Tab-separated table of C-alpha atoms and ligand atoms in Angstrom:
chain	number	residue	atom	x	y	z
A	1	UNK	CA	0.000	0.000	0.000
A	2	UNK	CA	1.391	3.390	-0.862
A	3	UNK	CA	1.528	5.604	1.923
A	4	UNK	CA	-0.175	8.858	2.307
A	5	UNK	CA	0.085	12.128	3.673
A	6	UNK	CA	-1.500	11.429	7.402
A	7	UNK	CA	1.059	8.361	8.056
A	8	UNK	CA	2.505	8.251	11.297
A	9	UNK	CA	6.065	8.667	10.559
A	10	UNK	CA	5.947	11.200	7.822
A	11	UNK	CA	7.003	14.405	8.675
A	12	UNK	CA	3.912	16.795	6.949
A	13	UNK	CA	1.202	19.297	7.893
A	14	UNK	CA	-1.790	18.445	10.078
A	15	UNK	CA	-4.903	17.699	8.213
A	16	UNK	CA	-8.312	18.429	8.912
A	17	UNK	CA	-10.375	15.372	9.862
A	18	UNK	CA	-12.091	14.598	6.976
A	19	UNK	CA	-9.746	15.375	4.342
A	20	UNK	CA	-8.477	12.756	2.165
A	21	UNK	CA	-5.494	13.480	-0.380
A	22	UNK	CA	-3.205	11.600	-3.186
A	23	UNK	CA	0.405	11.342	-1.789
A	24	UNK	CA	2.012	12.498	-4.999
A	25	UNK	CA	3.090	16.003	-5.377
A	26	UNK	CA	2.253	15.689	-9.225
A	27	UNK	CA	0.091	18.181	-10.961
A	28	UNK	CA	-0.688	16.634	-14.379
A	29	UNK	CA	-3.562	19.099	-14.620
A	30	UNK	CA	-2.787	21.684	-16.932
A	31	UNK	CA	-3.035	25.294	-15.723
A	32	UNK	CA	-4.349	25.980	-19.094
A	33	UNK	CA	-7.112	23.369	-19.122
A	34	UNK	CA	-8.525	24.986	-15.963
A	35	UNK	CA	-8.319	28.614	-17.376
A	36	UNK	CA	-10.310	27.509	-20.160
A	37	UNK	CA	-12.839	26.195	-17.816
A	38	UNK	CA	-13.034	29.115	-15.798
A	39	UNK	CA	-13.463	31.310	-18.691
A	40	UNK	CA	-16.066	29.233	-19.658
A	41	UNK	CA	-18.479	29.165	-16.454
A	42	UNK	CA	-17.708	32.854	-16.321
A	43	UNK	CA	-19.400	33.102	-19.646
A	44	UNK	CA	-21.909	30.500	-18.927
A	45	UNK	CA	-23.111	32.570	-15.781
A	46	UNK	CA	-23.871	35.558	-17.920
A	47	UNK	CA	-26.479	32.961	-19.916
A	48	UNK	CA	-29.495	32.001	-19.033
A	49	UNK	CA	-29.607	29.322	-16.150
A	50	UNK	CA	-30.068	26.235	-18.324
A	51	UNK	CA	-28.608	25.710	-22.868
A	52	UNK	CA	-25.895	24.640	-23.920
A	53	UNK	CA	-22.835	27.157	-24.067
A	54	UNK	CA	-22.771	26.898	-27.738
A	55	UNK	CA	-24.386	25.148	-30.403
A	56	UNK	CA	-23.846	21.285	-30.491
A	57	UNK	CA	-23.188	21.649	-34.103
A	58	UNK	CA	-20.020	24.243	-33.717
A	59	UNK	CA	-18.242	20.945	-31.928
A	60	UNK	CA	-16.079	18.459	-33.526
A	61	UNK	CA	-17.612	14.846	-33.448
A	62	UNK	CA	-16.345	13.363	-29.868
A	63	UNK	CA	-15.006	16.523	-28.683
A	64	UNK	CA	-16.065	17.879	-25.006
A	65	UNK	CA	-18.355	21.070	-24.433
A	66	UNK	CA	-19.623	22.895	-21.746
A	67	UNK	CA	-23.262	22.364	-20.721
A	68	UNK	CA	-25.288	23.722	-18.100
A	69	UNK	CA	-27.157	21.030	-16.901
A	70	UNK	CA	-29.827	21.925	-13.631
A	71	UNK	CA	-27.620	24.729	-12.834
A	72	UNK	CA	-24.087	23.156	-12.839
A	73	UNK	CA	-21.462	22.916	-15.318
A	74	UNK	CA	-20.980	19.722	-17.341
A	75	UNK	CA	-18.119	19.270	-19.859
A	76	UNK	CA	-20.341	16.688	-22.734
A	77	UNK	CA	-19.728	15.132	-25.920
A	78	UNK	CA	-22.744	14.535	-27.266
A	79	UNK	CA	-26.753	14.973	-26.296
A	80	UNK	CA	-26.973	11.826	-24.443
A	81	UNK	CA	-23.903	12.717	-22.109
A	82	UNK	CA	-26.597	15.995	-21.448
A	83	UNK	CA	-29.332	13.785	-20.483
A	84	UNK	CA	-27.410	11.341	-18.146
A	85	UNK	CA	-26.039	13.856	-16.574
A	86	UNK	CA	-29.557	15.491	-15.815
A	87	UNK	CA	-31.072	12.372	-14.612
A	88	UNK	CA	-28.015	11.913	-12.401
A	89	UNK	CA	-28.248	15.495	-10.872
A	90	UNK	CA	-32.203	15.232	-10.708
A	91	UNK	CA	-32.206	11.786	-9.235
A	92	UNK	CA	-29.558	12.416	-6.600
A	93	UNK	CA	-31.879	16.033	-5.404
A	94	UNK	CA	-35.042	14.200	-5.434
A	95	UNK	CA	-34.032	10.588	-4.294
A	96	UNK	CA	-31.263	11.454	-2.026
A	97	UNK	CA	-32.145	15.103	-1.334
A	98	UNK	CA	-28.487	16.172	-2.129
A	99	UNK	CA	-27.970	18.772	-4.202
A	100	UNK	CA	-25.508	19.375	-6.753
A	101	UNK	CA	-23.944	22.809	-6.111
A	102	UNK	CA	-20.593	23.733	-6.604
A	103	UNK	CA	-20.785	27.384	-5.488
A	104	UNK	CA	-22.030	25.598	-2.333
A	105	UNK	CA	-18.344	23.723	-2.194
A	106	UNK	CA	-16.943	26.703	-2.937
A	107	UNK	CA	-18.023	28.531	-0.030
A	108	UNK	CA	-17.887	25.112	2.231
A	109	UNK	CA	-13.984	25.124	1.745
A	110	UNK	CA	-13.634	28.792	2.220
A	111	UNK	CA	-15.229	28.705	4.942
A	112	UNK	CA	-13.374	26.017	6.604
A	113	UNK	CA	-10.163	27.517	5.680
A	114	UNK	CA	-11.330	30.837	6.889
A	115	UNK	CA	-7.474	31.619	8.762
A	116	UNK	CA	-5.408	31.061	5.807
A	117	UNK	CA	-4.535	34.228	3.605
A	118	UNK	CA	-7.280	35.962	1.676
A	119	UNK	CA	-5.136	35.281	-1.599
A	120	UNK	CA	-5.243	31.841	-0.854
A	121	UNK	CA	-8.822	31.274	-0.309
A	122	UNK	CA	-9.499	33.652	-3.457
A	123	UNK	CA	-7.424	30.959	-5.910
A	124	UNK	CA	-10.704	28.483	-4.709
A	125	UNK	CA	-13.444	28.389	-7.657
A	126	UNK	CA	-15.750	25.980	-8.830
A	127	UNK	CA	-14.864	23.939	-11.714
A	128	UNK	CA	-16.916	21.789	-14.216
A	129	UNK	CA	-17.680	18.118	-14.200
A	130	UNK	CA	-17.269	15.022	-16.003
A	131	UNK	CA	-19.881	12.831	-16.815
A	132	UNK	CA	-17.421	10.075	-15.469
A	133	UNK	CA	-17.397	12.025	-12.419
A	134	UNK	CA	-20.927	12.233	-11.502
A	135	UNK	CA	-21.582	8.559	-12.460
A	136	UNK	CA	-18.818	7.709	-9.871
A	137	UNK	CA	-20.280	9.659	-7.217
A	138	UNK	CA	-23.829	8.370	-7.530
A	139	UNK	CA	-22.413	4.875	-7.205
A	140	UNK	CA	-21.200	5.863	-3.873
A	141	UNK	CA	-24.099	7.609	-2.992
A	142	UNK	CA	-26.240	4.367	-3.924
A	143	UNK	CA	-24.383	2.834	-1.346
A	144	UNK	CA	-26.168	4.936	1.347
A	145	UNK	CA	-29.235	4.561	-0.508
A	146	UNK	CA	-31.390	3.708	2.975
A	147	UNK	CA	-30.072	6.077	4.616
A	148	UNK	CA	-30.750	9.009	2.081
A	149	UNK	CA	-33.634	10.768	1.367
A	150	UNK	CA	-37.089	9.724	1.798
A	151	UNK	CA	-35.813	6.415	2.602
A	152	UNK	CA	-34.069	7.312	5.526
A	153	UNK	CA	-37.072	7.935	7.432
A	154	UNK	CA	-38.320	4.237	6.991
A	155	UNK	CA	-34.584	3.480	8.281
A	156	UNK	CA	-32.946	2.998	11.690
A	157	UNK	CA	-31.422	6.090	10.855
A	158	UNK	CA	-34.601	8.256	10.607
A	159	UNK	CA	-34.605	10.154	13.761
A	160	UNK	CA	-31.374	11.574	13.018
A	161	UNK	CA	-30.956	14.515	10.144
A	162	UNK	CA	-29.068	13.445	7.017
A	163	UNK	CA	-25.320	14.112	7.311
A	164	UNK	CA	-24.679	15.417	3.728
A	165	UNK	CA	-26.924	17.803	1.728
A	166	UNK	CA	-24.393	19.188	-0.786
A	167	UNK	CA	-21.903	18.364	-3.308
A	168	UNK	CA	-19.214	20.634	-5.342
A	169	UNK	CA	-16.699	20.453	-7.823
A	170	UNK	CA	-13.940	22.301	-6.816
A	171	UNK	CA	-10.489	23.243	-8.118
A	172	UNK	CA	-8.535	23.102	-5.150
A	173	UNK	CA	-8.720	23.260	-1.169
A	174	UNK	CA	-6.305	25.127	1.271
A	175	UNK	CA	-3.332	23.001	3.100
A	176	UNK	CA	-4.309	23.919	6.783
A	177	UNK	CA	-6.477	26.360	8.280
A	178	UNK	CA	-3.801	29.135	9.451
A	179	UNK	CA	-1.571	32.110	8.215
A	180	UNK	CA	0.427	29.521	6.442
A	181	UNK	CA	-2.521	27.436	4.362
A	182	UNK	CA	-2.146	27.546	1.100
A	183	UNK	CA	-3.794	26.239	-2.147
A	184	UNK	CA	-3.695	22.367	-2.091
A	185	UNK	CA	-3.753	20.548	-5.335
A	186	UNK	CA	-3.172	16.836	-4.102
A	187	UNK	CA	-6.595	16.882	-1.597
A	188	UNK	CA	-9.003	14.322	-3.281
A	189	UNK	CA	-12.571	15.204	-1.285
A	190	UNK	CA	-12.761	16.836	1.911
A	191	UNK	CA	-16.697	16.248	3.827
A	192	UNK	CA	-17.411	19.633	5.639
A	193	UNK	CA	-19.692	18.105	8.842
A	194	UNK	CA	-20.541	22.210	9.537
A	195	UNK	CA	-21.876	22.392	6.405
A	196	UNK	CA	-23.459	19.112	5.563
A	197	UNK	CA	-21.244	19.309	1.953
A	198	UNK	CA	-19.210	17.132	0.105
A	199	UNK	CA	-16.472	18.868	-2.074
A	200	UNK	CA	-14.572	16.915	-4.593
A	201	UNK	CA	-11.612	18.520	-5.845
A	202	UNK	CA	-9.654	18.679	-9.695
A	203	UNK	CA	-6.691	15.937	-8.398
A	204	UNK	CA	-9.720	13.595	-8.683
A	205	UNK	CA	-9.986	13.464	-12.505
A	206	UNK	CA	-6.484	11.596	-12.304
A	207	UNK	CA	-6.008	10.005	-8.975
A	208	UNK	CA	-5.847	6.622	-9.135
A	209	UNK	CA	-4.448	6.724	-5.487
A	210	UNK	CA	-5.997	3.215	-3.974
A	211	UNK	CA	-6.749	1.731	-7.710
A	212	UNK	CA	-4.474	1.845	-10.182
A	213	UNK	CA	-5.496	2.463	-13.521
A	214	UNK	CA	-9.234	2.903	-12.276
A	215	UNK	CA	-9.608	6.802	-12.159
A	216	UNK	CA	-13.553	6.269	-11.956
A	217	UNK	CA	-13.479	3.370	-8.931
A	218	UNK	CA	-11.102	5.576	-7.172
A	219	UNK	CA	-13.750	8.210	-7.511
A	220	UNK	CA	-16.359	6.216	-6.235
A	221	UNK	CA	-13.838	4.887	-3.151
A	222	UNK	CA	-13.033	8.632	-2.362
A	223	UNK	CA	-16.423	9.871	-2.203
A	224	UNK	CA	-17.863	6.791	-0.606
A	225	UNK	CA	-14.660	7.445	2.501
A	226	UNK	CA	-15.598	11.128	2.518
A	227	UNK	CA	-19.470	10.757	2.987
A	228	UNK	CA	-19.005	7.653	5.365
A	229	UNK	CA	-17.066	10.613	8.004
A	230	UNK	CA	-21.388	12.539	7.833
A	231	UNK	CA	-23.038	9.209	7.375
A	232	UNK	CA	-21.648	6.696	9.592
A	233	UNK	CA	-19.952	8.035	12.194
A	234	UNK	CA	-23.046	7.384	14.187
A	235	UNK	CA	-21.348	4.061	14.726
A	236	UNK	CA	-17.884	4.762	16.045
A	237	UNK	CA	-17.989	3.870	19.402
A	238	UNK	CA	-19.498	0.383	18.168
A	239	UNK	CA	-16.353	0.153	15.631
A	240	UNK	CA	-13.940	1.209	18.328
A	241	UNK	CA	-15.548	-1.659	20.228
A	242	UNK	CA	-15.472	-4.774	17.536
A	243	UNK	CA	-12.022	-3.739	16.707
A	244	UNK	CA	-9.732	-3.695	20.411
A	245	UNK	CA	-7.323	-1.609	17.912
A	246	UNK	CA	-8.624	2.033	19.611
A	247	UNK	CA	-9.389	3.392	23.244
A	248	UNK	CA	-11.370	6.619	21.582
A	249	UNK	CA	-11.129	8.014	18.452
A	250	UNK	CA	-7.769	9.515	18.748
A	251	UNK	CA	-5.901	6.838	20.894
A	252	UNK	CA	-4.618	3.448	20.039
A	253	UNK	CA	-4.806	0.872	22.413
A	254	UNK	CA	-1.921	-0.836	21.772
A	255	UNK	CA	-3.241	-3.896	22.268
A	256	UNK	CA	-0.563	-6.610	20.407
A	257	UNK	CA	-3.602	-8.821	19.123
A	258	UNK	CA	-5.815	-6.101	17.884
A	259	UNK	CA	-7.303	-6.646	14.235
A	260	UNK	CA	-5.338	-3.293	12.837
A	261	UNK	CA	-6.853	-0.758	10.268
A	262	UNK	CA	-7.442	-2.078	6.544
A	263	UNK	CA	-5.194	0.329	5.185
A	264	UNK	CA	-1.882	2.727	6.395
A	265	UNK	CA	-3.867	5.935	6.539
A	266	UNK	CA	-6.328	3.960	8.349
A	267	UNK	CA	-3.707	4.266	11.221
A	268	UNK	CA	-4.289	7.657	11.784
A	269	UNK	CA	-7.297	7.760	13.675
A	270	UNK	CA	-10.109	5.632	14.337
A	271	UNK	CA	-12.623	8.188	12.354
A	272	UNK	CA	-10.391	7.716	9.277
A	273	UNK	CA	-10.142	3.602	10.026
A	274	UNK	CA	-14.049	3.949	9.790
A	275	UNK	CA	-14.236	5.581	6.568
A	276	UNK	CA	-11.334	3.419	5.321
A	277	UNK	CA	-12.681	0.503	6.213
A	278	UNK	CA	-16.331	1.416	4.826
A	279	UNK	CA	-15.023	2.289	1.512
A	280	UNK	CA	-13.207	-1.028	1.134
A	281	UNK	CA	-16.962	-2.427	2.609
A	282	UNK	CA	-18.995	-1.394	-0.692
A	283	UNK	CA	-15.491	-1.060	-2.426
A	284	UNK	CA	-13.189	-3.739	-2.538
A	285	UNK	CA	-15.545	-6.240	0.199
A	286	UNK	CA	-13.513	-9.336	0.087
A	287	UNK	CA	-10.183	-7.247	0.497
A	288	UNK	CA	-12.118	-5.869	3.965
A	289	UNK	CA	-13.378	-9.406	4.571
A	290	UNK	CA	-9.997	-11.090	4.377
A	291	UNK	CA	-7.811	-8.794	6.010
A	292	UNK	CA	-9.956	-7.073	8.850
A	293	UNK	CA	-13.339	-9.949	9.283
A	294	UNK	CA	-14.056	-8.076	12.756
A	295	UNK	CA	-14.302	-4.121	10.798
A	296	UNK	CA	-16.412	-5.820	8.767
A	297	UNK	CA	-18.680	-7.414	10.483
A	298	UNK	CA	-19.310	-4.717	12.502
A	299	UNK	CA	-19.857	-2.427	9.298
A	300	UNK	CA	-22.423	-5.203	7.700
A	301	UNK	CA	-24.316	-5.266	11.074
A	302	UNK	CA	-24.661	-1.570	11.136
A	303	UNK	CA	-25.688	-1.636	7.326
A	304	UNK	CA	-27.943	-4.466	7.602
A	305	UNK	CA	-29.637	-2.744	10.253
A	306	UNK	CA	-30.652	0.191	8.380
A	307	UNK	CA	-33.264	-1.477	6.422
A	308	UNK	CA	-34.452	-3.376	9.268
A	309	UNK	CA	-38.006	-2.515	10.483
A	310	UNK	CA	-37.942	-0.079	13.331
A	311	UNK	CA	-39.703	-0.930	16.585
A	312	UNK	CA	-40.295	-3.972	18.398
A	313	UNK	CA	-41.721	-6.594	16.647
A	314	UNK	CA	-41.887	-10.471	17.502
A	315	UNK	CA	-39.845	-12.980	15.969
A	316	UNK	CA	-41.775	-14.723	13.265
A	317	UNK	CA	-42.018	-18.528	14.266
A	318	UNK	CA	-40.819	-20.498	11.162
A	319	UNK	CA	-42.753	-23.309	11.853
A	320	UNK	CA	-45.744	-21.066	11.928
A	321	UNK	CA	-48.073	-23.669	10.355
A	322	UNK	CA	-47.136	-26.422	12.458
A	323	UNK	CA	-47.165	-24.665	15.583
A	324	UNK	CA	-51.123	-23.656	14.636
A	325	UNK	CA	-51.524	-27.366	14.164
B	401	ZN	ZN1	-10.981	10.782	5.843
């Protein structure tokens, strides 16, 4: 497992709790690719709020363009990349009741970051996304599923308000919230628990951090980690429990026999050994089921649960018929 910025023994910057980033220094973005996109959102928020920024017809076969699709920015190639994306955006507002607002992640990291220099924070913007992108993330949100929306309230999870509300595509967010935070290309995601949102940031369109090769199931894995810090942290003092490997969320037990975390940056606390071990749950299963059986089986009692019917109801006798005999 490559290691990542977090790892005990790596001299770095403290990170905030729910921030997840590649451990690569790399920027294979290009500076120009992002001024483009800039330049067109700024021109695309002097339009009307929904039409495409130009007409279909001025593109080259297979090339992207920039759509506004339900009020966000969505580099397309062709009509049905429009309509996917739409019924992606729609379906995750009215099934999940999440909407898809980048200004929103904007202001969610800006906010968070509100001690580092105002030059800093200024250099965040919100940036377009890729139908690859937003197919990714709604496969991690399906994971959540009965806990999301209306169905929540049929779940063991009703009585509590939904975590996450928001998601953004972002350029960048800020190292560390001080006088010396600065624009931070490598973060992947970052979940803002203040502000319910969800910001994915540009490092993701090439991170293939815990999948090689697999830019859009590394997506998937980083959102799923990020929204499993709002969604299911409910259940940390359970996990602390099943696993002997913590004493609270910050302290190891030290315990020699203790199942340890699934992955290295899962050593850092036991909040980021949850969402660790919860992406590799809906991720990468048998890897979680091999290595750590106890995380997950405490994870798949917790998410068989959900659906469960609440109250108290008796125990169905399966030898109902006999027993009336
Ligand atoms: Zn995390």
């Amino acid at each position: 497992m490559d290691h990542r910025v977090g790892e005990p023994g790596v001299t770095q910057t403290p990170l905030a709790p729910a921030q997840r980033r590649r451990a690569t220094t790399e920027h294979p973005m290009l500076a120009l690719q992002r001024a483009v996109g800039n330049r067109a959102m700024a021109q695309l928020a002097q339009r009307a709020p929904s039409g495409t920024a130009a007409p279909p017809a001025a593109h080259a076969p297979g090339a992207e363009y920039l759509v506004v699709v339900s009020g966000e920015p969505v580099l397309v190639r062709s009509d049905a990349d429009e309509q996917r994306a739409k019924s992606i955006i729609d379906t995750v507002s009215a099934t999940y009741r999440i909407s898809v607002d980048s200004l929103k992640g904007v202001k969610a990291t800006k906010d968070h970051y509100a001690n580092a220099p105002q030059a800093e924070r200024d250099k965040i913007a919100a940036i377009p996304w890729h139908i690859r992108e937003l197919v990714a993330v709604k496969k991690a949100l399906d994971h959540f599923a009965p806990i999301l929306g209306q169905a929540r309230s049929y779940s063991t999870r009703g009585a509590a308000a939904q975590e996450i509300s928001t998601l953004g595509k972002v350029n960048t967010s800020i190292t560390k919230n001080t006088a010396a935070g600065v624009a931070d290309p490598d973060t992947l995601g970052e979940f803002y628990g203040s502000s319910s949102t969800f910001a994915i940031y540009q490092s993701s369109e090439t991170s293939t951090e815990d999948f090689p090769g697999d830019v859009d199931k590394q997506i998937e894995a980083t959102t799923t980690h990020e929204i499993a810090h709002g969604l299911m942290h409910y259940m940390i003092d359970s996990f602390i429990a099943a696993t002997g490997f913590w004493l609270d969320e910050d302290t190891k037990s030290g315990t020699s026999d203790a199942e340890h975390p699934p992955t290295d940056y899962g050593n850092k606390n036991a909040r980021e050994d949850l969402s660790e071990s919860v992406m590799l749950y809906f991720v990468d299963e048998a890897r979680l089921k091999s290595s750590c059986p106890k995380r997950h089986a405490a994870i798949r009692e917790a998410v068989t649960l959900w659906a469960a019917p609440v109250g108290d109801f008796p125990t169905p006798d399966p030898n109902a018929t006999t027993a009336m005999a």
